PDB file of C-alpha atoms in Angstrom:
ATOM      1  CA  MET A  23     -23.637 -19.974  25.335  1.00  0.00           C
ATOM      2  CA  ASN A  24     -24.812 -17.455  22.705  1.00  0.00           C
ATOM      3  CA  LEU A  25     -21.698 -16.871  20.704  1.00  0.00           C
ATOM      4  CA  ASP A  26     -23.429 -15.282  16.913  1.00  0.00           C
ATOM      5  CA  GLU A  27     -21.763 -12.216  17.735  1.00  0.00           C
ATOM      6  CA  LEU A  28     -18.483 -13.264  18.636  1.00  0.00           C
ATOM      7  CA  GLU A  29     -18.797 -15.547  15.286  1.00  0.00           C
ATOM      8  CA  ALA A  30     -19.306 -12.697  13.112  1.00  0.00           C
ATOM      9  CA  ASP A  31     -17.218 -10.223  14.447  1.00  0.00           C
ATOM     10  CA  ARG A  32     -14.999 -13.277  13.420  1.00  0.00           C
ATOM     11  CA  GLU A  33     -15.409 -13.847  10.085  1.00  0.00           C
ATOM     12  CA  ILE A  34     -16.174 -10.953   8.377  1.00  0.00           C
ATOM     13  CA  ASP A  35     -16.147 -12.215   4.017  1.00  0.00           C
ATOM     14  CA  PRO A  36     -12.544 -11.322   2.880  1.00  0.00           C
ATOM     15  CA  ASN A  37     -13.695 -10.060  -0.377  1.00  0.00           C
ATOM     16  CA  ALA A  38     -16.838  -7.508   1.135  1.00  0.00           C
ATOM     17  CA  PRO A  39     -16.325  -5.059  -1.264  1.00  0.00           C
ATOM     18  CA  LEU A  40     -15.480  -1.276  -1.495  1.00  0.00           C
ATOM     19  CA  SER A  41     -15.876   2.197  -2.737  1.00  0.00           C
ATOM     20  CA  LEU A  42     -12.876   1.787  -4.324  1.00  0.00           C
ATOM     21  CA  PRO A  43     -11.180  -0.485  -6.845  1.00  0.00           C
ATOM     22  CA  GLU A  44      -8.788  -2.823  -4.332  1.00  0.00           C
ATOM     23  CA  LYS A  45      -5.425  -1.771  -7.100  1.00  0.00           C
ATOM     24  CA  GLU A  46      -5.998   1.742  -6.328  1.00  0.00           C
ATOM     25  CA  ILE A  47      -6.610   1.552  -2.629  1.00  0.00           C
ATOM     26  CA  CYS A  48      -3.312   0.036  -2.970  1.00  0.00           C
ATOM     27  CA  ASP A  49      -2.058   2.379  -4.914  1.00  0.00           C
ATOM     28  CA  ARG A  50      -2.844   4.719  -2.606  1.00  0.00           C
ATOM     29  CA  TYR A  51      -1.726   4.167   0.359  1.00  0.00           C
ATOM     30  CA  GLU A  52       1.752   3.130  -1.075  1.00  0.00           C
ATOM     31  CA  LYS A  53       2.172   7.062  -1.767  1.00  0.00           C
ATOM     32  CA  VAL A  54       1.139   8.408   2.047  1.00  0.00           C
ATOM     33  CA  PHE A  55       2.996   6.811   5.172  1.00  0.00           C
ATOM     34  CA  THR A  56       2.118   4.866   8.107  1.00  0.00           C
ATOM     35  CA  ALA A  57       2.391   6.867  10.239  1.00  0.00           C
ATOM     36  CA  ALA A  58      -0.387   9.408   9.355  1.00  0.00           C
ATOM     37  CA  VAL A  59      -2.142   6.023   9.144  1.00  0.00           C
ATOM     38  CA  ASN A  60      -1.875   4.858  12.241  1.00  0.00           C
ATOM     39  CA  ASP A  61      -3.202   9.038  13.339  1.00  0.00           C
ATOM     40  CA  ALA A  62      -6.135   8.158  11.336  1.00  0.00           C
ATOM     41  CA  LEU A  63      -6.919   5.259  11.980  1.00  0.00           C
ATOM     42  CA  ARG A  64      -6.412   6.550  16.266  1.00  0.00           C
ATOM     43  CA  GLU A  65      -8.908   9.353  15.768  1.00  0.00           C
ATOM     44  CA  LYS A  66     -10.919   6.222  14.789  1.00  0.00           C
ATOM     45  CA  ARG A  67      -9.845   4.617  18.053  1.00  0.00           C
ATOM     46  CA  LEU A  68      -8.503   2.964  17.098  1.00  0.00           C
ATOM     47  CA  THR A  69      -4.722   2.456  18.548  1.00  0.00           C
ATOM     48  CA  ASN A  70      -4.448  -1.559  18.668  1.00  0.00           C
ATOM     49  CA  GLN A  71      -3.646  -1.999  14.963  1.00  0.00           C
ATOM     50  CA  THR A  72       0.095  -1.682  14.537  1.00  0.00           C
ATOM     51  CA  LEU A  73       1.919  -5.111  15.076  1.00  0.00           C
ATOM     52  CA  PRO A  74       4.362  -6.469  17.215  1.00  0.00           C
ATOM     53  CA  ASN A  75       8.244  -3.770  16.763  1.00  0.00           C
ATOM     54  CA  GLY A  76      10.079  -6.302  16.001  1.00  0.00           C
ATOM     55  CA  LEU A  77       9.253  -6.773  12.537  1.00  0.00           C
ATOM     56  CA  VAL A  78      11.272  -4.527  10.567  1.00  0.00           C
ATOM     57  CA  PRO A  79      12.010  -4.430   6.644  1.00  0.00           C
ATOM     58  CA  LEU A  80      14.538  -6.400   5.145  1.00  0.00           C
ATOM     59  CA  ARG A  81      15.793  -2.932   2.997  1.00  0.00           C
ATOM     60  CA  GLU A  82      15.221   0.089   4.314  1.00  0.00           C
ATOM     61  CA  ARG A  83      12.716   2.240   1.353  1.00  0.00           C
ATOM     62  CA  MET A  84      10.442  -1.008   1.023  1.00  0.00           C
ATOM     63  CA  ARG A  85       7.458   0.208   1.173  1.00  0.00           C
ATOM     64  CA  SER A  86       3.800  -2.336   0.389  1.00  0.00           C
ATOM     65  CA  ALA A  87       0.541  -2.675   1.156  1.00  0.00           C
ATOM     66  CA  GLY A  88      -2.693  -4.788   0.379  1.00  0.00           C
ATOM     67  CA  PHE A  89      -5.091  -6.936   1.704  1.00  0.00           C
ATOM     68  CA  ALA A  90      -4.285  -9.189   4.667  1.00  0.00           C
ATOM     69  CA  PHE A  91      -3.957 -13.393   3.139  1.00  0.00           C
ATOM     70  CA  THR A  92      -3.091 -14.606   6.433  1.00  0.00           C
ATOM     71  CA  ILE A  93      -1.408 -17.704   7.263  1.00  0.00           C
ATOM     72  CA  LYS A  94      -0.790 -19.783  10.773  1.00  0.00           C
ATOM     73  CA  GLY A  95       1.685 -22.498  12.111  1.00  0.00           C
ATOM     74  CA  ALA A  96       3.075 -23.904  14.514  1.00  0.00           C
ATOM     75  CA  LYS A  97       6.457 -25.429  15.590  1.00  0.00           C
ATOM     76  CA  ASN A  98       5.638 -29.118  13.817  1.00  0.00           C
ATOM     77  CA  LEU A  99       7.726 -32.347  13.052  1.00  0.00           C
ATOM     78  CA  THR A 100       5.764 -33.444  11.094  1.00  0.00           C
ATOM     79  CA  LEU A 101       6.745 -34.183   7.734  1.00  0.00           C
ATOM     80  CA  LYS A 102       4.145 -36.072   5.927  1.00  0.00           C
ATOM     81  CA  ASN A 103       2.487 -33.728   3.546  1.00  0.00           C
ATOM     82  CA  GLU A 104       3.974 -30.859   5.117  1.00  0.00           C
ATOM     83  CA  MET A 105       5.312 -29.057   1.346  1.00  0.00           C
ATOM     84  CA  ALA A 106       1.762 -29.981  -0.342  1.00  0.00           C
ATOM     85  CA  GLU A 107      -0.309 -27.836   1.847  1.00  0.00           C
ATOM     86  CA  ARG A 108       2.664 -25.239   1.822  1.00  0.00           C
ATOM     87  CA  ALA A 109       1.486 -25.384  -2.715  1.00  0.00           C
ATOM     88  CA  ARG A 110      -1.721 -25.839  -1.687  1.00  0.00           C
ATOM     89  CA  MET A 111      -1.387 -22.035   0.619  1.00  0.00           C
ATOM     90  CA  LEU A 112       0.738 -20.915  -2.022  1.00  0.00           C
ATOM     91  CA  ASP A 113      -1.836 -21.597  -4.962  1.00  0.00           C
ATOM     92  CA  ASP A 114      -4.376 -19.798  -3.031  1.00  0.00           C
ATOM     93  CA  ILE A 115      -2.978 -16.092  -2.068  1.00  0.00           C
ATOM     94  CA  PRO A 116      -4.796 -13.597  -4.496  1.00  0.00           C
ATOM     95  CA  GLU A 117      -4.182 -10.852  -6.868  1.00  0.00           C
ATOM     96  CA  ASP A 118      -3.392  -7.482  -4.610  1.00  0.00           C
ATOM     97  CA  SER A 119      -2.786  -9.706  -0.802  1.00  0.00           C
ATOM     98  CA  PHE A 120      -0.593  -9.471   1.537  1.00  0.00           C
ATOM     99  CA  ILE A 121       0.630 -12.325   3.688  1.00  0.00           C
ATOM    100  CA  VAL A 122       0.590 -12.462   7.168  1.00  0.00           C
ATOM    101  CA  TRP A 123       2.252 -15.134   9.055  1.00  0.00           C
ATOM    102  CA  ASP A 124       1.729 -15.687  12.508  1.00  0.00           C
ATOM    103  CA  THR A 125       3.658 -18.061  14.048  1.00  0.00           C
ATOM    104  CA  SER A 126       2.813 -18.919  16.483  1.00  0.00           C
ATOM    105  CA  LEU A 127       6.133 -17.248  18.014  1.00  0.00           C
ATOM    106  CA  ASP A 128       8.328 -20.303  17.079  1.00  0.00           C
ATOM    107  CA  ARG A 129      12.045 -18.495  16.887  1.00  0.00           C
ATOM    108  CA  ASP A 130      13.938 -21.805  14.811  1.00  0.00           C
ATOM    109  CA  SER A 131      12.513 -22.014  11.663  1.00  0.00           C
ATOM    110  CA  ALA A 132      13.174 -19.551   7.812  1.00  0.00           C
ATOM    111  CA  HIS A 133       9.860 -19.321   7.248  1.00  0.00           C
ATOM    112  CA  TRP A 134      10.353 -17.053   3.670  1.00  0.00           C
ATOM    113  CA  GLY A 135      12.823 -18.037   1.244  1.00  0.00           C
ATOM    114  CA  GLU A 136      12.665 -18.013  -2.737  1.00  0.00           C
ATOM    115  CA  CYS A 137      11.816 -19.221  -3.942  1.00  0.00           C
ATOM    116  CA  MET A 138       8.561 -19.394  -2.491  1.00  0.00           C
ATOM    117  CA  THR A 139       9.219 -15.303  -3.360  1.00  0.00           C
ATOM    118  CA  MET A 140       9.179 -16.551  -7.102  1.00  0.00           C
ATOM    119  CA  ALA A 141       5.157 -18.059  -6.237  1.00  0.00           C
ATOM    120  CA  ALA A 142       4.460 -15.362  -4.569  1.00  0.00           C
ATOM    121  CA  GLN A 143       4.919 -12.412  -7.045  1.00  0.00           C
ATOM    122  CA  ARG A 144       4.116 -14.803 -10.406  1.00  0.00           C
ATOM    123  CA  LYS A 145       0.422 -14.268  -8.205  1.00  0.00           C
ATOM    124  CA  ASN A 146       1.356 -10.185  -7.678  1.00  0.00           C
ATOM    125  CA  CYS A 147       1.487 -10.175  -4.117  1.00  0.00           C
ATOM    126  CA  ARG A 148       2.704  -7.041  -2.431  1.00  0.00           C
ATOM    127  CA  GLY A 149       4.292  -7.835  -0.058  1.00  0.00           C
ATOM    128  CA  ALA A 150       4.797 -10.192   2.874  1.00  0.00           C
ATOM    129  CA  VAL A 151       5.282  -9.683   7.120  1.00  0.00           C
ATOM    130  CA  VAL A 152       5.900 -13.451   8.794  1.00  0.00           C
ATOM    131  CA  ASP A 153       6.710 -13.141  11.770  1.00  0.00           C
ATOM    132  CA  GLY A 154       9.299 -15.469  12.688  1.00  0.00           C
ATOM    133  CA  GLY A 155      12.955 -16.022   9.835  1.00  0.00           C
ATOM    134  CA  VAL A 156      13.969 -15.124   6.493  1.00  0.00           C
ATOM    135  CA  ARG A 157      16.546 -17.090   4.411  1.00  0.00           C
ATOM    136  CA  ASP A 158      18.240 -17.351   1.188  1.00  0.00           C
ATOM    137  CA  THR A 159      18.500 -12.790   2.013  1.00  0.00           C
ATOM    138  CA  ASP A 160      20.867 -11.737  -0.935  1.00  0.00           C
ATOM    139  CA  GLN A 161      18.741 -13.750  -3.708  1.00  0.00           C
ATOM    140  CA  VAL A 162      14.692 -12.344  -2.030  1.00  0.00           C
ATOM    141  CA  ILE A 163      16.037  -8.240  -2.231  1.00  0.00           C
ATOM    142  CA  ASP A 164      17.370  -9.154  -4.768  1.00  0.00           C
ATOM    143  CA  LEU A 165      13.895 -10.513  -6.314  1.00  0.00           C
ATOM    144  CA  GLY A 166      12.564  -6.987  -5.051  1.00  0.00           C
ATOM    145  CA  PHE A 167       9.894  -7.661  -2.906  1.00  0.00           C
ATOM    146  CA  PRO A 168       9.051  -6.120   0.571  1.00  0.00           C
ATOM    147  CA  LEU A 169       9.902  -8.248   3.433  1.00  0.00           C
ATOM    148  CA  TRP A 170       9.537  -7.002   7.442  1.00  0.00           C
ATOM    149  CA  VAL A 171      10.610 -10.320   9.441  1.00  0.00           C
ATOM    150  CA  ARG A 172      12.786 -10.525  12.875  1.00  0.00           C
ATOM    151  CA  TYR A 173      14.926 -12.282  12.281  1.00  0.00           C
ATOM    152  CA  ARG A 174      17.368 -14.055   9.085  1.00  0.00           C
ATOM    153  CA  SER A 175      17.871 -17.961   9.814  1.00  0.00           C
ATOM    154  CA  SER A 176      19.228 -20.347   7.010  1.00  0.00           C
ATOM    155  CA  ASN A 177      16.782 -23.476   8.656  1.00  0.00           C
ATOM    156  CA  GLY A 178      14.104 -24.611   6.364  1.00  0.00           C
ATOM    157  CA  MET A 179      10.406 -25.502   7.310  1.00  0.00           C
ATOM    158  CA  LEU A 180      10.516 -28.962   6.796  1.00  0.00           C
ATOM    159  CA  GLY A 181      10.310 -31.149   9.808  1.00  0.00           C
ATOM    160  CA  ARG A 182      10.753 -28.643  12.137  1.00  0.00           C
ATOM    161  CA  PHE A 183       8.101 -26.440  11.496  1.00  0.00           C
ATOM    162  CA  ARG A 184       3.873 -26.777   9.425  1.00  0.00           C
ATOM    163  CA  ILE A 185       1.597 -24.723   8.142  1.00  0.00           C
ATOM    164  CA  SER A 186      -1.923 -25.794   9.705  1.00  0.00           C
ATOM    165  CA  ALA A 187      -4.258 -23.090   8.676  1.00  0.00           C
ATOM    166  CA  TRP A 188      -5.163 -20.436   5.944  1.00  0.00           C
ATOM    167  CA  GLN A 189      -7.591 -17.777   5.112  1.00  0.00           C
ATOM    168  CA  THR A 190      -8.282 -17.706   8.580  1.00  0.00           C
ATOM    169  CA  PRO A 191      -8.605 -14.834  11.866  1.00  0.00           C
ATOM    170  CA  ILE A 192      -5.003 -14.122  13.022  1.00  0.00           C
ATOM    171  CA  GLN A 193      -3.971 -12.068  16.746  1.00  0.00           C
ATOM    172  CA  MET A 194       0.048 -11.207  16.140  1.00  0.00           C
ATOM    173  CA  GLY A 195       0.685  -9.208  19.112  1.00  0.00           C
ATOM    174  CA  ASP A 196      -2.923  -7.218  20.343  1.00  0.00           C
ATOM    175  CA  VAL A 197      -3.900  -6.822  16.631  1.00  0.00           C
ATOM    176  CA  ILE A 198      -6.905  -9.635  15.826  1.00  0.00           C
ATOM    177  CA  VAL A 199      -6.079  -9.282  11.155  1.00  0.00           C
ATOM    178  CA  ARG A 200      -8.317 -10.943   9.787  1.00  0.00           C
ATOM    179  CA  PRO A 201      -8.348 -11.463   5.866  1.00  0.00           C
ATOM    180  CA  GLY A 202      -9.091  -9.124   4.382  1.00  0.00           C
ATOM    181  CA  ASP A 203      -7.743  -6.254   6.101  1.00  0.00           C
ATOM    182  CA  LEU A 204      -5.701  -3.323   4.729  1.00  0.00           C
ATOM    183  CA  ILE A 205      -1.849  -3.535   6.053  1.00  0.00           C
ATOM    184  CA  PHE A 206       0.373  -1.200   5.500  1.00  0.00           C
ATOM    185  CA  ALA A 207       3.870  -1.311   5.917  1.00  0.00           C
ATOM    186  CA  ASP A 208       7.102   0.301   5.698  1.00  0.00           C
ATOM    187  CA  ILE A 209       9.773   1.526   6.909  1.00  0.00           C
ATOM    188  CA  ASP A 210       7.711   2.655  10.177  1.00  0.00           C
ATOM    189  CA  GLY A 211       6.724  -1.258  11.047  1.00  0.00           C
ATOM    190  CA  ALA A 212       3.425  -2.261   9.767  1.00  0.00           C
ATOM    191  CA  LEU A 213       0.051  -2.179  10.528  1.00  0.00           C
ATOM    192  CA  CYS A 214      -3.422  -3.307   9.479  1.00  0.00           C
ATOM    193  CA  VAL A 215      -6.689  -1.088   8.662  1.00  0.00           C
ATOM    194  CA  PRO A 216     -10.027  -3.495   9.337  1.00  0.00           C
ATOM    195  CA  ARG A 217     -11.465  -4.210   5.163  1.00  0.00           C
ATOM    196  CA  GLN A 218     -14.737  -2.102   6.286  1.00  0.00           C
ATOM    197  CA  MET A 219     -12.474   1.003   6.960  1.00  0.00           C
ATOM    198  CA  ALA A 220     -10.142   1.126   4.602  1.00  0.00           C
ATOM    199  CA  VAL A 221     -11.336   4.044   2.589  1.00  0.00           C
ATOM    200  CA  ASP A 222     -12.142   5.589   5.063  1.00  0.00           C
ATOM    201  CA  ILE A 223      -9.018   6.057   7.459  1.00  0.00           C
ATOM    202  CA  LEU A 224      -6.956   6.147   3.675  1.00  0.00           C
ATOM    203  CA  ILE A 225      -7.982  10.129   2.641  1.00  0.00           C
ATOM    204  CA  ARG A 226      -7.887  10.828   6.154  1.00  0.00           C
ATOM    205  CA  ALA A 227      -4.260   9.187   6.039  1.00  0.00           C
ATOM    206  CA  GLU A 228      -4.384  11.926   2.553  1.00  0.00           C
ATOM    207  CA  GLU A 229      -6.386  14.322   4.297  1.00  0.00           C
ATOM    208  CA  LEU A 230      -2.211  14.522   7.264  1.00  0.00           C
ATOM    209  CA  ALA A 231       0.121  13.770   5.139  1.00  0.00           C
ATOM    210  CA  ASN A 232      -1.061  16.416   3.231  1.00  0.00           C
ATOM    211  CA  GLY A 233      -1.241  18.870   5.884  1.00  0.00           C
ATOM    212  CA  GLU A 234       2.098  17.578   7.398  1.00  0.00           C
ATOM    213  CA  SER A 235       3.160  19.436   3.736  1.00  0.00           C
ATOM    214  CA  GLU A 236       2.060  23.126   5.325  1.00  0.00           C
ATOM    215  CA  LEU A 237       3.379  22.628   8.931  1.00  0.00           C
ATOM    216  CA  LYS A 238       7.014  22.155   7.673  1.00  0.00           C
ATOM    217  CA  GLN A 239       6.475  25.140   6.231  1.00  0.00           C
ATOM    218  CA  TRP A 240       5.235  26.688   8.876  1.00  0.00           C
ATOM    219  CA  ILE A 241       8.778  25.705  10.604  1.00  0.00           C
ATOM    220  CA  LYS A 242      10.986  26.623   8.271  1.00  0.00           C
ATOM    221  CA  GLU A 243       8.631  30.033   8.078  1.00  0.00           C
ATOM    222  CA  GLY A 244      10.301  30.757  11.273  1.00  0.00           C
ATOM    223  CA  MET A 245       7.233  30.263  13.585  1.00  0.00           C
ATOM    224  CA  SER A 246       6.878  29.167  17.128  1.00  0.00           C
ATOM    225  CA  ALA A 247       5.939  26.157  18.206  1.00  0.00           C
ATOM    226  CA  VAL A 248       2.394  27.734  20.380  1.00  0.00           C
ATOM    227  CA  GLU A 249       1.587  29.510  17.468  1.00  0.00           C
ATOM    228  CA  ILE A 250       1.349  26.193  15.258  1.00  0.00           C
ATOM    229  CA  VAL A 251      -0.087  24.094  17.813  1.00  0.00           C
ATOM    230  CA  GLU A 252      -2.927  27.484  17.479  1.00  0.00           C
ATOM    231  CA  ARG A 253      -3.254  26.758  13.510  1.00  0.00           C
ATOM    232  CA  GLY A 254      -4.264  23.239  14.327  1.00  0.00           C
ATOM    233  CA  GLY A 255      -0.966  22.307  13.788  1.00  0.00           C
ATOM    234  CA  TYR A 256       0.345  19.118  16.079  1.00  0.00           C
ATOM    235  CA  PHE A 257       4.507  17.997  17.097  1.00  0.00           C
TER     236      PHE A 257
END
C-alpha cells in the first residue's frame, strides 16, 4: 500500500511562504464578508469549505480572519498532567493564528473561557472557532475576543474532556482543516481557505465584493432583474 500522496496532502507546511505578508492577508479578509469568500471558493470548485452551521459568534458584529491553529480532543476523565498539557498548547499559539477546535462532538464541557481568552490574546491570536462550549461568557465578551461556539455551559473541561493533540489536521463537519489554512468568520459562520489558495481567493473575493456594490446600485436605479443578470449580475 502506497500512501505517500495522501500523507503529503495531510501534512502541508503551516508556514509555507505566501505572496503577501500574513497580517496583511488577515486584515484584508476582514474587510470583505464570508459570502464573497464562499463564492470565490465555489468558482474554484471548492464547495465544502464551510465549518458546521451550528457554530455561531458570541456577538453579531464579530468578524475575524487568521491562520489555523488546530486542536483535537475528546471526552476523557483522566486528570494527570491535563493542565500541564493545556498550558503547553496555549504557549504554542503563534501570532495571527485562528484557533480551530475539534472536540469529537463533545456536548457536555465548556472548552473555552476567560483565562484561555486572555492567554490567546497575549499571543496575538485573532479568534477561535470551537465545536463545543464556552463559559465565563460575559468576561469573554468584555475582552472583545472573536469567538464562534455551539453552546454555553458552566462545566469546565477538567475531569470531563482532554486535549489529545494540536497543530495536526482535523475534520469539522465535511471540512478538513490543516494547520496554516486561512480561517475567516463573521455573522454568517466560519469557513476554511486552503493555505496555498489564500491570496488568490482573497483577491477574487475583493473583486466580488466590489461588484456587489455595483449590483446594488443597479437595483436602486430600478433596473429589472433580467437586465441585471444580462449585465453579469446575480442574486
